Short mmCIF file of C-alpha atoms in Angstrom, two decimals:
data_model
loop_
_atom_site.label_atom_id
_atom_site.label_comp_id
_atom_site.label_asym_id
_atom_site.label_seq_id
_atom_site.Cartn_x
_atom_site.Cartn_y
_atom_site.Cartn_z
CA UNK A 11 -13.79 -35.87 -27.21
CA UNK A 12 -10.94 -36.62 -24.83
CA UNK A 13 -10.76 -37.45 -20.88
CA UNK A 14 -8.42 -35.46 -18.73
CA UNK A 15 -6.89 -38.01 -16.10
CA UNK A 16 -4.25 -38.25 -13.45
CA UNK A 17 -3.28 -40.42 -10.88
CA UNK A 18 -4.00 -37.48 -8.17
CA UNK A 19 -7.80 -36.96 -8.93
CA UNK A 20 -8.59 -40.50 -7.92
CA UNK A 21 -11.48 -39.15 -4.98
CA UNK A 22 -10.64 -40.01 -1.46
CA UNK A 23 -14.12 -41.52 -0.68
CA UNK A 24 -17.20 -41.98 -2.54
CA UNK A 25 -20.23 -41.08 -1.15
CA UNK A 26 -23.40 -43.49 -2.23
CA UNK A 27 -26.87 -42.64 -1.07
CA UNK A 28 -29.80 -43.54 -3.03
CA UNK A 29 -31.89 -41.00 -1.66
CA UNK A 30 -30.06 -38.51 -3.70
CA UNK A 31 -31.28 -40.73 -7.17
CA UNK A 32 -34.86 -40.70 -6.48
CA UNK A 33 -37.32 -38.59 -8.34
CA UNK A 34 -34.51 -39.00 -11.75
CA UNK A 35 -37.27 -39.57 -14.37
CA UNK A 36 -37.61 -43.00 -15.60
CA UNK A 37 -35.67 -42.03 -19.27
CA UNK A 38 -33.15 -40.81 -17.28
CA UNK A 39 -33.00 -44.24 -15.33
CA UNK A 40 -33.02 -46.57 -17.90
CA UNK A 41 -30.23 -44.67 -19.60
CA UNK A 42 -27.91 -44.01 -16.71
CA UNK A 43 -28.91 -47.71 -15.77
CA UNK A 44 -27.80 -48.84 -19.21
CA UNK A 45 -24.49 -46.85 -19.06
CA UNK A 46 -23.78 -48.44 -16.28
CA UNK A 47 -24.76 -51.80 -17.59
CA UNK A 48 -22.38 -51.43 -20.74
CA UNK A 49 -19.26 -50.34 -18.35
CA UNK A 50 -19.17 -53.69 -16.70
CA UNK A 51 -19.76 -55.36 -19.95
CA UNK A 52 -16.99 -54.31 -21.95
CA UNK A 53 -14.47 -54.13 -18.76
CA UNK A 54 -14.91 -57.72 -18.24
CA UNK A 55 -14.85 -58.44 -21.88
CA UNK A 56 -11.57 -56.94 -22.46
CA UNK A 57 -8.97 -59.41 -22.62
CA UNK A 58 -6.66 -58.88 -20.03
CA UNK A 59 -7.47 -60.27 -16.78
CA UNK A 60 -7.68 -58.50 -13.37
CA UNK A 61 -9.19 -60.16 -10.57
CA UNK A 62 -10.75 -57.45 -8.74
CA UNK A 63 -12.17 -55.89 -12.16
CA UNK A 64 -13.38 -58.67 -13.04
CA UNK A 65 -15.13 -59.59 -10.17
CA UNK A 66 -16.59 -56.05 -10.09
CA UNK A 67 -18.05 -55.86 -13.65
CA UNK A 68 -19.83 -59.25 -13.11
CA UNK A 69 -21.13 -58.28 -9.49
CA UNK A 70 -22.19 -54.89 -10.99
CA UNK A 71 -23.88 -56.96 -14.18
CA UNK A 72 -25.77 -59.18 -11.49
CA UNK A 73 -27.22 -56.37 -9.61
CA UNK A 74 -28.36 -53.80 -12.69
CA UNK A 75 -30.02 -57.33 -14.33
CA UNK A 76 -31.91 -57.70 -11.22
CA UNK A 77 -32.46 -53.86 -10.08
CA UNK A 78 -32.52 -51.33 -13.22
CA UNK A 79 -36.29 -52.54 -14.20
CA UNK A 80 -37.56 -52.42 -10.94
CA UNK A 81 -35.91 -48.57 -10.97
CA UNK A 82 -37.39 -47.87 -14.28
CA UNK A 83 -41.00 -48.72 -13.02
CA UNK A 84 -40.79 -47.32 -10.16
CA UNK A 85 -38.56 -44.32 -9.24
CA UNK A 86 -38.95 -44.04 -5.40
CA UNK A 87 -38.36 -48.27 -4.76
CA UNK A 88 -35.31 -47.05 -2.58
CA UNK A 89 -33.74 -50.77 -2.41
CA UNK A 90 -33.71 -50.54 -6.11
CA UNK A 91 -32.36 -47.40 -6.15
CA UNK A 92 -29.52 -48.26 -4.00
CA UNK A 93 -28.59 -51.72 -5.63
CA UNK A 94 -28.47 -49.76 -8.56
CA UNK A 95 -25.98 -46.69 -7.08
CA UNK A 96 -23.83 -50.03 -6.02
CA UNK A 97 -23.90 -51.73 -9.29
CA UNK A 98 -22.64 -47.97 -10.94
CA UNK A 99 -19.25 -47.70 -8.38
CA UNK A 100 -18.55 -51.11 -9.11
CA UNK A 101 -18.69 -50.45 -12.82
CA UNK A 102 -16.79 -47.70 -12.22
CA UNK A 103 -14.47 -49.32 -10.90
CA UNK A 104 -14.14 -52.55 -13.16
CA UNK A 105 -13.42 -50.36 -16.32
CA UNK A 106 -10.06 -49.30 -14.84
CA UNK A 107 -9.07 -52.28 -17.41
CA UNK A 108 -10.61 -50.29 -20.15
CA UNK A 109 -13.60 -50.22 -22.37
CA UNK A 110 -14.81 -51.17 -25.89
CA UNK A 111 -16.35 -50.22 -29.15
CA UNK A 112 -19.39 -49.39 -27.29
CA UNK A 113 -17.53 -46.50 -25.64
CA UNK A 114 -15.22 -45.46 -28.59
CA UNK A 115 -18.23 -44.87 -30.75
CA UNK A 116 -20.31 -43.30 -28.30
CA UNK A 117 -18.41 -40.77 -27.33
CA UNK A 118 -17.78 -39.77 -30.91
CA UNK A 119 -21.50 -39.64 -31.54
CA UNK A 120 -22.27 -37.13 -28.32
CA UNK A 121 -19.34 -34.95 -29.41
CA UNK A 122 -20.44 -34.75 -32.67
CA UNK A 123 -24.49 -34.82 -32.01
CA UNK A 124 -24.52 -33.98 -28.13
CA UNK A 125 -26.15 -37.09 -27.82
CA UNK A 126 -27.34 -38.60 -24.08
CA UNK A 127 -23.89 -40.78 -23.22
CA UNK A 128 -25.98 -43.42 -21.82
CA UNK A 129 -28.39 -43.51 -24.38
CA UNK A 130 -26.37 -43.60 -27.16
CA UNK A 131 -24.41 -46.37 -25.40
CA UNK A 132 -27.51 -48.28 -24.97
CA UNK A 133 -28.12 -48.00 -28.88
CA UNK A 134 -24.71 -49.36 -30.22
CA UNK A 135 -24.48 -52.24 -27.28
CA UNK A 136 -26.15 -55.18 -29.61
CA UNK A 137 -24.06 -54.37 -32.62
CA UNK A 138 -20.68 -54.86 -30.67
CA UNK A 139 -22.07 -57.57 -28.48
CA UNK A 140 -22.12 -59.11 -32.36
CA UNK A 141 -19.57 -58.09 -33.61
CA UNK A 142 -17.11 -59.44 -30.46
CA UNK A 143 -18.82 -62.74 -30.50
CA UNK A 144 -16.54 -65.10 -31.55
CA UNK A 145 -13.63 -63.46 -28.96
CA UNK A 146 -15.81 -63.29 -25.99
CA UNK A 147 -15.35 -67.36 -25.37
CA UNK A 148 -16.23 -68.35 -21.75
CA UNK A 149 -16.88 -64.48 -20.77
CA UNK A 150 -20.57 -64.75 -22.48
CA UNK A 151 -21.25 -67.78 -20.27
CA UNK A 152 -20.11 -65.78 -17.05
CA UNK A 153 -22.05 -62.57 -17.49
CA UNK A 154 -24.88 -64.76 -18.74
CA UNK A 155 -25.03 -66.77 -15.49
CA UNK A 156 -24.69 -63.37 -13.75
CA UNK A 157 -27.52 -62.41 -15.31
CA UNK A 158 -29.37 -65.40 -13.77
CA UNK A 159 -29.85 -67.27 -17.65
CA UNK A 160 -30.38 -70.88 -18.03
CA UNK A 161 -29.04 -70.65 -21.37
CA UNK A 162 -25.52 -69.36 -21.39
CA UNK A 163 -25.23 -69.50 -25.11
CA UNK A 164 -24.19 -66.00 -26.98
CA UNK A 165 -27.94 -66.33 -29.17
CA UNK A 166 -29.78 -66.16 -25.74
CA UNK A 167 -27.09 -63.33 -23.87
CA UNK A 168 -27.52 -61.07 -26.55
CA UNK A 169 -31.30 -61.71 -26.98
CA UNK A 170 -31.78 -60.80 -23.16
CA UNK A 171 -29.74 -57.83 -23.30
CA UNK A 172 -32.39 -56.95 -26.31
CA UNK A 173 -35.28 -57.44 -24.60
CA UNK A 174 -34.35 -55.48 -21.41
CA UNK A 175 -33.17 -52.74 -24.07
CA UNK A 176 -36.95 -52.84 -25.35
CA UNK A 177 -38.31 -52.91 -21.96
CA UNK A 178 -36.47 -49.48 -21.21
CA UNK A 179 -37.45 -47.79 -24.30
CA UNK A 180 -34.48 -47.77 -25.59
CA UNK A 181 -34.69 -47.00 -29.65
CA UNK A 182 -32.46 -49.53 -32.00
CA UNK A 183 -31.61 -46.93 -34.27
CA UNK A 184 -29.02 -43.83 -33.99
CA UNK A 185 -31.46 -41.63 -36.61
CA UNK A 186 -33.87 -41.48 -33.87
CA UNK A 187 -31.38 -39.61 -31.27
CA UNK A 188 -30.79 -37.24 -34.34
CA UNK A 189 -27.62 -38.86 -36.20
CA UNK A 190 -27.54 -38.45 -39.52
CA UNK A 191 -25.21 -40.58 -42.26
CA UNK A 192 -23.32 -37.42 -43.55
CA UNK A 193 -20.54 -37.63 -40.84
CA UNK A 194 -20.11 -41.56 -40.75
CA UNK A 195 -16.90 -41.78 -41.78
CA UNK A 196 -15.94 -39.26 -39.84
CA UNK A 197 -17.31 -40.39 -37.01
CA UNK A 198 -15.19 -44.32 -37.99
CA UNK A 199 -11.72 -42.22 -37.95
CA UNK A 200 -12.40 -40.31 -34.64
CA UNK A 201 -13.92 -43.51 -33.32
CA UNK A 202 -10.87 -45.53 -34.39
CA UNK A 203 -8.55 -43.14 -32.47
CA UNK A 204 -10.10 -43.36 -29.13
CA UNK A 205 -8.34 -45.32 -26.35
CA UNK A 206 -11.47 -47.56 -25.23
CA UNK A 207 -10.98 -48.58 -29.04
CA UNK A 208 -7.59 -50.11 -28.28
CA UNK A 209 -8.60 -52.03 -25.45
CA UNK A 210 -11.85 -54.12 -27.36
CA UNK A 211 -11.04 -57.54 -27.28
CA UNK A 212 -11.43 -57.85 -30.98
CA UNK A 213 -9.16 -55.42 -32.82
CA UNK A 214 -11.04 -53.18 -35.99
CA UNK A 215 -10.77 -51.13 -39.17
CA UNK A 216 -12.29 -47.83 -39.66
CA UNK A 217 -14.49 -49.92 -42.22
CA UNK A 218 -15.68 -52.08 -39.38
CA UNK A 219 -16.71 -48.66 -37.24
CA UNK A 220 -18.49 -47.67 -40.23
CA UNK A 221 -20.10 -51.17 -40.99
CA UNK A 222 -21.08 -50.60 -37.07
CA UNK A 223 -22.27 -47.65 -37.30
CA UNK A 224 -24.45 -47.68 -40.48
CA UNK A 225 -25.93 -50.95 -38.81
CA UNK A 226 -27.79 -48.79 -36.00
CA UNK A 227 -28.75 -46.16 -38.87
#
């Protein structure tokens, strides 16, 4: 799976009204909401810094911690619905730095398995949240005060993230979306070879992929 991309199909205006999003079924929600949720994540957790980005990702982080359950309960909550369509641009916008793991595996996984993209995001987030602990330094605190925690540590930022996961539904395992262990390697070289791979602020192996991988098995 590969993007097409040039400078000249950047869209002249974007056009965001939440009346469009409701009656999206709550799955739907919580995955979209999720996707969105992992964009700001790993653009503000790649290393290089970028004001406006930056400032994005953790605006867009604030909102979806605040909005995507109230969207996921209740589909026609039209404030929701619109913090929510703000919190997506921003993302959007804040990953012009680049992604992570998350994203390299993901799309990998929905080539090969035509897997939900937001779902299958939302499955491999904890793993790399783990595995990029140690490089994340003062970015955990920030997204974790964005999120409105009194505890800034990584232990309580990933256990959050967890628990909203669980709220939506989410599953914790890649078997239940229908992967299946035969194409894991595979799936670790294609992985490797993606560029949101080459912009995770902790560098990796096609072992670690796999290691990743066969975690959320």
């Amino acid at each position: 799976k590969i993007c097409v991309w040039h400078e000249n199909l950047r869209p002249a205006a974007a056009v965001l009204d939440p009346e469009l999003t409701i009656g999206l079924p709550a799955n739907l929600t919580a995955w979209t909401g999720v996707d969105a949720l992992v964009h700001a994540v790993e653009a503000y957790s790649v290393s290089a810094f970028h004001p406006q980005c930056d400032g994005s990702a953790l605006e867009a982080i604030r909102l979806i911690w605040k909005w995507l359950p109230k969207a996921f309960e209740d589909g026609t909550n039209i404030e929701a619905r619109a913090a929510m369509l703000t919190a997506s641009c921003l993302g959007g916008i804040s990953f012009i730095k680049g992604l992570g793991l998350v994203h390299a595996m993901s799309h990998m996984v929905g080539a090969v398995y035509d897997t939900h993209h937001g779902l299958t995001n939302a499955v491999l987030l904890p793993p790399v949240l783990e595995y990029n602990r140690e490089v994340l330094g003062v970015k955990t605190r920030n997204m974790a005060q964005a999120m409105g925690l009194d505890d800034t540590s990584h232990d309580a930022f990933a256990g959050a993230i967890d628990e909203m996961l669980a709220a939506l539904d989410i599953p914790t395992k890649l078997s239940t979306i229908g992967v299946e262990n035969d194409r894991i390697n595979e799936l670790a070289h294609k992985s490797l070879g993606d560029a949101a791979a080459g912009t995770n602020p902790r560098t990796s192996s096609v072992a670690d992929i796999e290691a990743l991988l066969t975690a959320r098995l």
